[in-house]
Amino acid sequence: MSRNAESTAFRSALEVIRAVEPRVADAIGAELTDQRESLKLIASENYASPATLLAMGNWFSDKYAEGTVGRRFYAGCQNVDTVEALAAEHARELFGAAHAYVQPHSGIDANLVAFWAVLADRVESPALKKAQVRQVNDLTEADWFALRRELGNQRMLGMSLDAGGHLTHGFRPNISGKMFDQRSYGTDPATGLIDYDRVAEAAREFKPLILVGGYSAYPRKVNFRILREIADSVGATFMVDMAHFAGLVAGKVFTGDFDPVPHAHIVTTTTHKSLRGPRGGMVLCQPELADQVDRGCPMVLGGPLPHVMAAKAVALAEARRPDFADYAQRIVDNAQALAEGLLSRGATLVTGGTDNHLVLIDVSGYGLTGRQAEQALLDSGIVTNRNSVPQDPNGAWYTSGIRIGTPALTTRGLGTAEMDQTAELIHTVLTQTTAAANSDGTPSKAKYALDPSLADKIARQATDLLAPHPLYPAINLT
Ligand code: DSN
């Protein structure tokens, strides 16, 4: 395909949008400029391919398609069936999964589908069997009341938030925490690593219905074989949320004990992080959970987004190409080079390094909170996000950490030498930023001081670093 075609496609699209609401066209153009000019180190972001982006902008968006392939609650879904079946087939082949459900709109949705599939399988189905009825509408009022209490009285064991777990793994501010009685496993305070003996002990004491593996801010591999053994030993269903590292699984960087798919009963993911697809979610599962997973819509999901499923099919086809494995390996090489660069300059990293796509800097060593560091870096053209560190004294809002990840810069083509230069920029900003005080003289967790001319200089250096690696090089909007 000619590179001109990509440019023409996006320019024409913007022309059509501009004729209706020019401010939207301007914002789309401005977003491209911003993404091109900043050093994007948000561990959960990436740049999808032009083909993936274009697959989302079309009339598939107009179609309702509740149900699953070949079994819809709406007529006229033959073309949606084509793209949904293709996306599911690519997902199954890519991950070696028995079943793939590609309708979830996000990671939260994928997790909700998974939780309710497990609850339906482990709690609802036995209750229906016991009452000798086929479906919930046939239960007596008393049996329905009892079942609802049972569904709302189950336990989940997942990784604690400050150790890198995710809000959707049973934490109170999220719906999962209101559904489940939740306990967490943390990490070893000395090493920052998961202590599997402690997880086994917590599982024995708590006896969860679901043991959750997976994280959004843990910079190491997880041994899913051991977690499955722990789940089996207490009769728990083992679920893994691989949203952050799905690209490393797809690219065969994580194999054997570190690939969750053969070990977990059910695996959830987003499609837009290291996997580099459109914003969305997905569930992979063992055959025994497939029927329940396929009930995701309308159980917890609104109507599927056929345009996004089309884009998932495109992105998953891209991830099946041999060069994706090379990309995935480069993500990790880059993260390790970034970690080395930071360590050699004196930064403190949670766990002392990384095995995956992310690095977690404990910025308290620079005398800053995560919030101060995040803003100072942003002033300097470096986009990161603040994140808790284990046993974080500053809580989840101010935090003591900065999470940085390499999937996006690796997509642009930056390599290990440039990661060392990136480490230099980050370290310079953090050493030159000072925590400031509130107007009453008390220490502020948000205010900071950084010489604006230094911030400008770093931002120019960041742009120079990116210049040899243009983002969407074929796309010229002017
Ligand atoms: N927002 C994603 C992340 O940044 O990790 C997950 O919620």
Short mmCIF file of C-alpha atoms and ligand atoms in Angstrom, two decimals:
data_model
loop_
_atom_site.label_atom_id
_atom_site.label_comp_id
_atom_site.label_asym_id
_atom_site.label_seq_id
_atom_site.Cartn_x
_atom_site.Cartn_y
_atom_site.Cartn_z
CA MET A 1 0.00 0.00 0.00
CA SER A 2 1.35 3.42 -0.87
CA ARG A 3 2.23 5.77 1.98
CA ASN A 4 0.34 8.43 0.06
CA ALA A 5 -2.85 6.48 0.57
CA GLU A 6 -2.54 6.83 4.37
CA SER A 7 -1.99 10.55 4.12
CA THR A 8 -4.88 11.02 1.72
CA ALA A 9 -7.20 8.94 3.91
CA PHE A 10 -6.62 10.99 7.05
CA ARG A 11 -6.59 14.33 5.24
CA SER A 12 -9.86 13.53 3.50
CA ALA A 13 -11.42 12.40 6.76
CA LEU A 14 -10.44 15.66 8.46
CA GLU A 15 -11.83 17.66 5.54
CA VAL A 16 -15.18 15.91 5.93
CA ILE A 17 -15.20 16.50 9.70
CA ARG A 18 -14.07 20.12 9.32
CA ALA A 19 -17.08 20.88 7.15
CA VAL A 20 -19.37 20.03 10.10
CA GLU A 21 -17.43 21.02 13.25
CA PRO A 22 -14.02 22.54 12.53
CA ARG A 23 -13.08 22.57 16.21
CA VAL A 24 -13.17 18.77 16.28
CA ALA A 25 -10.98 18.58 13.17
CA ASP A 26 -8.58 21.04 14.81
CA ALA A 27 -8.46 19.00 18.02
CA ILE A 28 -7.72 15.80 16.08
CA GLY A 29 -4.91 17.55 14.24
CA ALA A 30 -3.57 19.08 17.47
CA GLU A 31 -3.56 15.67 19.13
CA LEU A 32 -1.33 14.31 16.37
CA THR A 33 1.05 17.25 16.83
CA ASP A 34 1.16 16.75 20.61
CA GLN A 35 1.77 13.01 20.26
CA ARG A 36 4.48 13.63 17.69
CA GLU A 37 6.32 16.14 19.86
CA SER A 38 6.27 14.57 23.31
CA LEU A 39 8.30 11.76 24.74
CA LYS A 40 5.43 9.41 25.52
CA LEU A 41 6.42 7.12 28.36
CA ILE A 42 2.99 6.20 29.71
CA ALA A 43 3.30 2.45 30.19
CA SER A 44 -0.29 1.77 29.15
CA GLU A 45 -0.26 3.75 25.89
CA ASN A 46 0.93 3.02 22.39
CA TYR A 47 0.40 4.09 18.77
CA ALA A 48 -1.98 1.92 16.74
CA SER A 49 -1.30 1.45 13.05
CA PRO A 50 -3.08 3.60 10.43
CA ALA A 51 -4.97 0.49 9.30
CA THR A 52 -6.21 -0.11 12.85
CA LEU A 53 -7.22 3.54 13.25
CA LEU A 54 -9.05 3.63 9.93
CA ALA A 55 -10.94 0.39 10.64
CA MET A 56 -12.69 2.27 13.47
CA GLY A 57 -13.92 5.27 11.52
CA ASN A 58 -16.79 3.94 9.47
CA TRP A 59 -20.40 2.76 9.28
CA PHE A 60 -19.83 -0.36 11.37
CA SER A 61 -20.38 2.13 14.19
CA ASP A 62 -24.05 2.35 13.14
CA LYS A 63 -24.87 -1.31 13.73
CA TYR A 64 -26.44 -2.99 16.75
CA ALA A 65 -25.24 -6.56 17.22
CA GLU A 66 -26.18 -7.85 20.68
CA GLY A 67 -25.54 -11.56 21.00
CA THR A 68 -22.65 -13.47 19.48
CA VAL A 69 -21.59 -14.55 15.99
CA GLY A 70 -24.49 -16.29 14.24
CA ARG A 71 -26.78 -15.77 17.24
CA ARG A 72 -27.85 -12.15 17.36
CA PHE A 73 -30.81 -10.28 18.80
CA TYR A 74 -30.80 -8.03 15.70
CA ALA A 75 -31.17 -8.77 12.00
CA GLY A 76 -28.61 -7.86 9.37
CA CYS A 77 -25.45 -8.69 11.34
CA GLN A 78 -23.70 -10.76 8.64
CA ASN A 79 -20.82 -8.28 8.22
CA VAL A 80 -20.43 -7.78 11.96
CA ASP A 81 -20.27 -11.59 12.23
CA THR A 82 -17.40 -11.54 9.72
CA VAL A 83 -15.26 -9.10 11.69
CA GLU A 84 -16.11 -10.48 15.12
CA ALA A 85 -15.29 -14.04 13.99
CA LEU A 86 -12.05 -12.84 12.42
CA ALA A 87 -10.97 -10.96 15.55
CA ALA A 88 -11.76 -14.00 17.72
CA GLU A 89 -9.91 -16.35 15.37
CA HIS A 90 -6.81 -14.13 15.33
CA ALA A 91 -6.96 -13.88 19.13
CA ARG A 92 -7.24 -17.66 19.59
CA GLU A 93 -4.37 -18.33 17.18
CA LEU A 94 -2.15 -15.58 18.54
CA PHE A 95 -2.49 -16.61 22.18
CA GLY A 96 -3.17 -20.35 21.77
CA ALA A 97 -6.49 -19.88 23.56
CA ALA A 98 -9.45 -22.25 23.41
CA HIS A 99 -11.97 -19.41 23.27
CA ALA A 100 -11.86 -15.65 22.64
CA TYR A 101 -14.56 -13.05 23.29
CA VAL A 102 -13.72 -9.76 21.60
CA GLN A 103 -16.71 -7.58 22.55
CA PRO A 104 -15.58 -5.88 25.80
CA HIS A 105 -15.26 -2.14 25.37
CA SER A 106 -12.42 -1.78 27.88
CA GLY A 107 -10.35 -3.62 30.45
CA ILE A 108 -12.86 -2.89 33.21
CA ASP A 109 -15.59 -4.37 31.04
CA ALA A 110 -13.49 -7.43 30.23
CA ASN A 111 -12.90 -7.99 33.94
CA LEU A 112 -16.61 -7.63 34.70
CA VAL A 113 -17.45 -10.16 31.99
CA ALA A 114 -14.91 -12.54 33.51
CA PHE A 115 -16.15 -12.07 37.09
CA TRP A 116 -19.75 -12.69 36.07
CA ALA A 117 -18.81 -15.70 33.94
CA VAL A 118 -17.13 -17.23 37.00
CA LEU A 119 -20.03 -16.30 39.29
CA ALA A 120 -22.50 -17.78 36.82
CA ASP A 121 -20.46 -20.96 36.49
CA ARG A 122 -19.57 -21.46 40.14
CA VAL A 123 -22.59 -19.98 41.98
CA GLU A 124 -25.59 -19.50 39.70
CA SER A 125 -25.44 -22.76 37.71
CA PRO A 126 -25.27 -24.98 40.82
CA ALA A 127 -28.21 -23.03 42.32
CA LEU A 128 -30.31 -23.55 39.19
CA LYS A 129 -29.42 -27.22 39.18
CA LYS A 130 -30.33 -27.59 42.82
CA ALA A 131 -33.69 -25.88 42.22
CA GLN A 132 -34.15 -28.04 39.11
CA VAL A 133 -34.86 -25.08 36.84
CA ARG A 134 -33.21 -23.99 33.59
CA GLN A 135 -32.96 -20.25 34.11
CA VAL A 136 -33.19 -17.56 36.77
CA ASN A 137 -36.69 -16.45 35.75
CA ASP A 138 -37.94 -19.90 36.82
CA LEU A 139 -36.66 -19.60 40.40
CA THR A 140 -39.12 -18.97 43.23
CA GLU A 141 -38.86 -15.57 44.91
CA ALA A 142 -37.20 -17.22 47.93
CA ASP A 143 -34.63 -19.08 45.81
CA TRP A 144 -33.90 -15.93 43.77
CA PHE A 145 -33.37 -13.93 46.97
CA ALA A 146 -31.02 -16.60 48.30
CA LEU A 147 -29.09 -16.73 45.01
CA ARG A 148 -28.65 -12.95 44.92
CA ARG A 149 -27.22 -13.07 48.44
CA GLU A 150 -24.85 -15.86 47.41
CA LEU A 151 -23.70 -13.96 44.32
CA GLY A 152 -22.94 -10.93 46.46
CA ASN A 153 -21.09 -12.86 49.11
CA GLN A 154 -18.06 -14.27 47.28
CA ARG A 155 -14.35 -13.72 47.84
CA MET A 156 -11.53 -12.52 45.66
CA LEU A 157 -7.79 -12.49 46.31
CA GLY A 158 -5.70 -10.14 44.16
CA MET A 159 -2.53 -8.12 44.19
CA SER A 160 -2.62 -5.04 46.40
CA LEU A 161 -2.90 -1.67 44.70
CA ASP A 162 0.33 -0.24 46.04
CA ALA A 163 2.22 -3.37 44.98
CA GLY A 164 1.01 -2.82 41.41
CA GLY A 165 -2.43 -4.47 41.33
CA HIS A 166 -5.37 -2.85 39.59
CA LEU A 167 -8.43 -1.08 40.98
CA THR A 168 -10.73 -3.52 39.17
CA HIS A 169 -9.30 -6.47 41.10
CA GLY A 170 -11.70 -6.06 43.98
CA PHE A 171 -10.92 -2.61 45.40
CA ARG A 172 -13.68 -0.69 47.12
CA PRO A 173 -13.81 2.41 44.88
CA ASN A 174 -14.46 0.08 41.91
CA ILE A 175 -17.60 -2.00 41.39
CA SER A 176 -15.52 -5.17 41.83
CA GLY A 177 -14.85 -4.17 45.45
CA LYS A 178 -18.56 -3.69 46.06
CA MET A 179 -19.30 -7.11 44.53
CA PHE A 180 -16.59 -9.13 46.28
CA ASP A 181 -15.15 -9.50 49.74
CA GLN A 182 -11.53 -8.81 48.77
CA ARG A 183 -8.12 -9.50 50.28
CA SER A 184 -4.80 -8.57 48.77
CA TYR A 185 -1.40 -10.11 48.50
CA GLY A 186 1.49 -7.65 48.49
CA THR A 187 5.16 -7.94 47.68
CA ASP A 188 8.18 -8.72 49.83
CA PRO A 189 9.21 -5.40 51.44
CA ALA A 190 12.89 -6.25 51.02
CA THR A 191 12.88 -7.24 47.35
CA GLY A 192 9.62 -5.78 46.02
CA LEU A 193 8.90 -9.19 44.46
CA ILE A 194 5.80 -11.36 44.80
CA ASP A 195 6.33 -13.87 47.60
CA TYR A 196 4.45 -16.94 46.36
CA ASP A 197 4.55 -18.62 49.80
CA ARG A 198 2.72 -15.60 51.23
CA VAL A 199 0.17 -15.77 48.41
CA ALA A 200 -0.40 -19.47 49.16
CA GLU A 201 -0.81 -18.69 52.86
CA ALA A 202 -3.33 -15.91 52.12
CA ALA A 203 -5.24 -18.24 49.79
CA ARG A 204 -5.37 -20.98 52.44
CA GLU A 205 -6.66 -18.56 55.06
CA PHE A 206 -9.12 -16.64 52.89
CA LYS A 207 -10.32 -19.37 50.49
CA PRO A 208 -11.25 -17.08 47.60
CA LEU A 209 -13.62 -18.04 44.80
CA ILE A 210 -11.29 -16.20 42.41
CA LEU A 211 -7.53 -15.76 42.60
CA VAL A 212 -6.47 -12.85 40.39
CA GLY A 213 -3.01 -12.53 38.85
CA GLY A 214 -1.82 -9.57 36.80
CA TYR A 215 -0.92 -5.97 37.46
CA SER A 216 -0.65 -2.48 36.09
CA ALA A 217 2.49 -1.35 37.89
CA TYR A 218 4.68 -4.37 38.74
CA PRO A 219 7.94 -4.36 36.80
CA ARG A 220 8.63 -8.09 36.91
CA LYS A 221 7.51 -11.39 35.39
CA VAL A 222 4.88 -13.38 37.26
CA ASN A 223 5.01 -17.16 37.54
CA PHE A 224 1.49 -18.14 36.51
CA ARG A 225 2.13 -21.88 36.92
CA ILE A 226 2.72 -21.36 40.64
CA LEU A 227 -0.34 -19.12 40.99
CA ARG A 228 -2.47 -21.77 39.24
CA GLU A 229 -1.20 -24.40 41.68
CA ILE A 230 -2.15 -22.12 44.56
CA ALA A 231 -5.61 -21.56 43.06
CA ASP A 232 -6.09 -25.31 42.59
CA SER A 233 -5.02 -26.03 46.15
CA VAL A 234 -7.94 -23.98 47.51
CA GLY A 235 -10.48 -24.66 44.74
CA ALA A 236 -10.29 -21.11 43.35
CA THR A 237 -10.79 -20.10 39.75
CA PHE A 238 -7.57 -18.58 38.46
CA MET A 239 -8.02 -15.38 36.48
CA VAL A 240 -5.23 -13.30 34.97
CA ASP A 241 -5.56 -9.70 33.83
CA MET A 242 -2.76 -9.37 31.27
CA ALA A 243 -3.82 -5.94 30.00
CA HIS A 244 -0.36 -4.45 30.47
CA PHE A 245 1.76 -7.26 29.10
CA ALA A 246 -0.50 -8.86 26.45
CA GLY A 247 1.94 -7.66 23.77
CA LEU A 248 4.78 -9.49 25.49
CA VAL A 249 2.68 -12.68 25.59
CA ALA A 250 1.65 -12.23 21.95
CA GLY A 251 5.28 -11.60 20.97
CA LYS A 252 6.46 -14.71 22.85
CA VAL A 253 8.69 -12.81 25.24
CA PHE A 254 6.68 -14.31 28.09
CA THR A 255 6.46 -18.06 27.56
CA GLY A 256 6.16 -21.21 29.70
CA ASP A 257 5.42 -20.40 33.33
CA PHE A 258 5.19 -16.68 32.44
CA ASP A 259 2.51 -17.04 29.76
CA PRO A 260 -0.84 -16.88 31.58
CA VAL A 261 -2.95 -18.43 28.83
CA PRO A 262 -2.14 -22.13 29.41
CA HIS A 263 -2.33 -21.75 33.19
CA ALA A 264 -5.37 -19.55 33.85
CA HIS A 265 -9.01 -20.57 33.61
CA ILE A 266 -9.76 -17.12 32.27
CA VAL A 267 -7.59 -14.27 30.97
CA THR A 268 -8.62 -10.68 30.37
CA THR A 269 -6.82 -7.94 28.53
CA THR A 270 -7.11 -4.57 26.93
CA THR A 271 -6.18 -4.38 23.27
CA HIS A 272 -4.55 -0.94 23.18
CA LYS A 273 -1.52 -1.19 25.48
CA SER A 274 1.53 -3.29 24.55
CA LEU A 275 -0.73 -5.22 22.14
CA ARG A 276 -0.95 -1.98 20.06
CA GLY A 277 -4.56 -2.30 18.91
CA PRO A 278 -7.64 -0.09 19.25
CA ARG A 279 -8.95 0.96 22.68
CA GLY A 280 -10.93 -2.04 23.89
CA GLY A 281 -10.95 -5.28 25.84
CA MET A 282 -11.00 -9.01 25.32
CA VAL A 283 -11.51 -12.23 27.29
CA LEU A 284 -9.78 -15.56 26.61
CA CYS A 285 -10.91 -18.66 28.46
CA GLN A 286 -10.92 -22.41 28.84
CA PRO A 287 -13.80 -24.21 27.05
CA GLU A 288 -15.83 -24.75 30.24
CA LEU A 289 -16.29 -20.99 30.71
CA ALA A 290 -16.94 -20.12 27.04
CA ASP A 291 -20.74 -20.11 27.15
CA GLN A 292 -20.84 -17.89 30.21
CA VAL A 293 -18.25 -15.50 28.77
CA ASP A 294 -20.27 -15.19 25.56
CA ARG A 295 -23.18 -13.89 27.64
CA GLY A 296 -21.13 -10.75 28.40
CA CYS A 297 -23.53 -8.67 26.30
CA PRO A 298 -26.15 -7.86 27.52
CA MET A 299 -25.15 -9.30 30.91
CA VAL A 300 -22.73 -6.46 31.70
CA LEU A 301 -21.88 -4.87 28.34
CA GLY A 302 -23.87 -2.51 26.19
CA GLY A 303 -24.13 -3.34 22.50
CA PRO A 304 -20.84 -4.43 20.97
CA LEU A 305 -18.84 -1.87 18.99
CA PRO A 306 -18.46 -3.50 15.56
CA HIS A 307 -16.10 -0.78 14.32
CA VAL A 308 -13.77 -1.50 17.23
CA MET A 309 -14.04 -5.26 16.69
CA ALA A 310 -13.03 -4.63 13.05
CA ALA A 311 -10.00 -2.71 14.32
CA LYS A 312 -9.22 -5.51 16.81
CA ALA A 313 -9.20 -7.97 13.90
CA VAL A 314 -6.73 -5.75 12.02
CA ALA A 315 -4.44 -5.23 15.03
CA LEU A 316 -4.49 -8.91 16.01
CA ALA A 317 -3.61 -9.84 12.41
CA GLU A 318 -0.65 -7.44 12.72
CA ALA A 319 0.38 -9.04 16.02
CA ARG A 320 0.48 -12.45 14.30
CA ARG A 321 3.17 -11.25 11.90
CA PRO A 322 6.75 -12.31 12.71
CA ASP A 323 7.92 -8.71 13.17
CA PHE A 324 5.64 -8.32 16.20
CA ALA A 325 7.83 -10.75 18.18
CA ASP A 326 10.81 -8.53 17.36
CA TYR A 327 8.82 -5.49 18.51
CA ALA A 328 7.89 -7.19 21.79
CA GLN A 329 11.49 -8.10 22.52
CA ARG A 330 12.60 -4.53 21.77
CA ILE A 331 10.02 -3.22 24.27
CA VAL A 332 11.74 -5.20 27.03
CA ASP A 333 15.26 -4.40 25.82
CA ASN A 334 14.34 -0.72 25.89
CA ALA A 335 12.77 -0.91 29.36
CA GLN A 336 15.91 -2.63 30.67
CA ALA A 337 18.15 -0.01 29.04
CA LEU A 338 16.02 2.75 30.56
CA ALA A 339 16.24 1.07 33.98
CA GLU A 340 20.01 0.70 33.66
CA GLY A 341 20.35 4.33 32.60
CA LEU A 342 18.35 5.51 35.59
CA LEU A 343 20.10 3.22 38.07
CA SER A 344 23.55 4.22 36.88
CA ARG A 345 22.60 7.88 37.49
CA GLY A 346 21.44 7.12 41.03
CA ALA A 347 17.67 6.62 40.75
CA THR A 348 15.88 4.17 43.03
CA LEU A 349 13.72 1.67 41.15
CA VAL A 350 11.07 -0.56 42.70
CA THR A 351 12.50 -4.14 42.58
CA GLY A 352 15.78 -2.69 41.30
CA GLY A 353 14.95 -3.10 37.61
CA THR A 354 12.50 -4.63 35.19
CA ASP A 355 11.67 -7.82 33.27
CA ASN A 356 8.84 -6.28 31.29
CA HIS A 357 7.76 -3.06 29.60
CA LEU A 358 7.70 -0.79 32.66
CA VAL A 359 9.95 0.81 35.22
CA LEU A 360 8.75 2.24 38.51
CA ILE A 361 10.92 5.05 39.93
CA ASP A 362 10.63 5.78 43.65
CA VAL A 363 10.96 9.55 43.41
CA SER A 364 11.14 10.07 47.16
CA GLY A 365 14.89 9.67 46.61
CA TYR A 366 14.73 12.96 44.69
CA GLY A 367 12.76 14.58 47.54
CA LEU A 368 9.58 14.70 45.43
CA THR A 369 6.12 13.21 45.41
CA GLY A 370 4.90 11.41 42.31
CA ARG A 371 2.63 14.31 41.54
CA GLN A 372 5.44 16.88 41.66
CA ALA A 373 7.67 14.66 39.51
CA GLU A 374 4.90 13.96 36.98
CA GLN A 375 4.20 17.68 36.48
CA ALA A 376 7.87 18.67 36.29
CA LEU A 377 8.46 15.98 33.65
CA LEU A 378 5.38 17.12 31.74
CA ASP A 379 6.71 20.71 31.76
CA SER A 380 9.80 19.24 30.12
CA GLY A 381 7.97 17.42 27.32
CA ILE A 382 8.13 14.00 29.00
CA VAL A 383 4.73 12.37 29.51
CA THR A 384 4.59 9.82 32.34
CA ASN A 385 2.17 9.07 35.13
CA ARG A 386 2.49 9.05 38.87
CA ASN A 387 1.91 5.77 40.62
CA SER A 388 1.99 4.35 44.13
CA VAL A 389 5.00 2.38 45.24
CA PRO A 390 4.71 -0.49 47.77
CA GLN A 391 3.69 0.80 51.24
CA ASP A 392 3.42 4.28 49.73
CA PRO A 393 3.27 6.97 52.47
CA ASN A 394 1.75 9.47 50.02
CA GLY A 395 -1.33 7.44 49.08
CA ALA A 396 -2.84 6.93 45.64
CA TRP A 397 -3.33 10.62 44.75
CA TYR A 398 0.08 12.19 45.40
CA THR A 399 2.06 8.92 45.38
CA SER A 400 5.82 8.44 45.63
CA GLY A 401 6.38 6.89 42.24
CA ILE A 402 6.60 7.58 38.53
CA ARG A 403 5.66 4.74 36.20
CA ILE A 404 7.35 4.77 32.83
CA GLY A 405 6.92 2.32 29.96
CA THR A 406 8.47 1.72 26.58
CA PRO A 407 5.75 0.29 24.24
CA ALA A 408 5.03 3.63 22.55
CA LEU A 409 8.60 4.83 22.03
CA THR A 410 9.53 1.36 20.80
CA THR A 411 6.77 1.61 18.19
CA ARG A 412 8.37 4.87 17.01
CA GLY A 413 11.65 3.01 16.57
CA LEU A 414 13.71 4.37 19.46
CA GLY A 415 16.34 1.92 20.70
CA THR A 416 18.51 1.25 23.71
CA ALA A 417 20.97 4.13 23.11
CA GLU A 418 18.07 6.57 23.03
CA MET A 419 16.71 5.02 26.23
CA ASP A 420 19.95 5.96 27.95
CA GLN A 421 19.51 9.53 26.70
CA THR A 422 15.91 9.44 27.93
CA ALA A 423 17.15 8.33 31.35
CA GLU A 424 19.50 11.33 31.35
CA LEU A 425 16.65 13.73 30.58
CA ILE A 426 14.40 12.24 33.29
CA HIS A 427 17.19 12.24 35.88
CA THR A 428 18.12 15.85 35.07
CA VAL A 429 14.53 17.04 35.50
CA LEU A 430 14.08 15.15 38.75
CA THR A 431 17.36 16.35 40.27
CA GLN A 432 16.65 19.96 39.26
CA THR A 433 13.08 20.00 40.62
CA THR A 434 12.52 20.96 44.24
CA ALA A 435 9.48 20.47 46.40
CA ALA A 436 7.85 23.79 47.32
CA ALA A 437 5.84 24.89 50.35
CA ASN A 438 2.23 25.95 50.74
CA SER A 439 1.48 29.63 51.45
CA ASP A 440 1.34 28.85 55.19
CA GLY A 441 4.84 27.36 55.07
CA THR A 442 3.83 23.72 55.36
CA PRO A 443 5.37 21.30 52.83
CA SER A 444 3.23 20.83 49.73
CA LYS A 445 2.80 17.48 48.02
CA ALA A 446 1.85 19.17 44.76
CA LYS A 447 3.84 22.40 44.42
CA TYR A 448 7.36 22.36 43.02
CA ALA A 449 9.95 24.61 41.49
CA LEU A 450 11.75 23.96 38.21
CA ASP A 451 13.58 26.60 36.20
CA PRO A 452 11.35 27.12 33.12
CA SER A 453 14.36 27.62 30.87
CA LEU A 454 15.70 24.23 31.92
CA ALA A 455 12.28 22.65 31.28
CA ASP A 456 12.26 24.24 27.80
CA LYS A 457 15.77 23.02 27.11
CA ILE A 458 14.86 19.44 28.11
CA ALA A 459 11.70 19.61 25.98
CA ARG A 460 13.82 20.63 22.97
CA GLN A 461 16.23 17.78 23.67
CA ALA A 462 13.27 15.38 23.86
CA THR A 463 12.02 16.64 20.48
CA ASP A 464 15.53 16.20 19.03
CA LEU A 465 15.60 12.64 20.33
CA LEU A 466 12.31 11.93 18.57
CA ALA A 467 13.16 13.70 15.31
CA PRO A 468 14.82 10.72 13.58
CA HIS A 469 11.74 8.61 14.43
CA PRO A 470 8.71 10.49 13.11
CA LEU A 471 5.33 9.30 14.30
CA TYR A 472 3.05 8.21 11.44
CA PRO A 473 5.68 9.35 8.93
CA ALA A 474 3.36 8.90 5.97
CA ILE A 475 0.71 11.21 7.37
CA ASN A 476 0.97 14.86 6.40
CA LEU A 477 -2.09 16.89 7.37
CA THR A 478 -0.97 20.23 5.88
N1 DSN B 1 -5.37 2.91 32.76
C1 DSN B 1 -4.58 1.71 32.74
C2 DSN B 1 -3.19 1.96 33.19
O1 DSN B 1 -2.71 3.05 32.96
O2 DSN B 1 -2.54 1.08 33.71
C3 DSN B 1 -5.22 0.65 33.50
O3 DSN B 1 -6.34 1.12 34.15
#
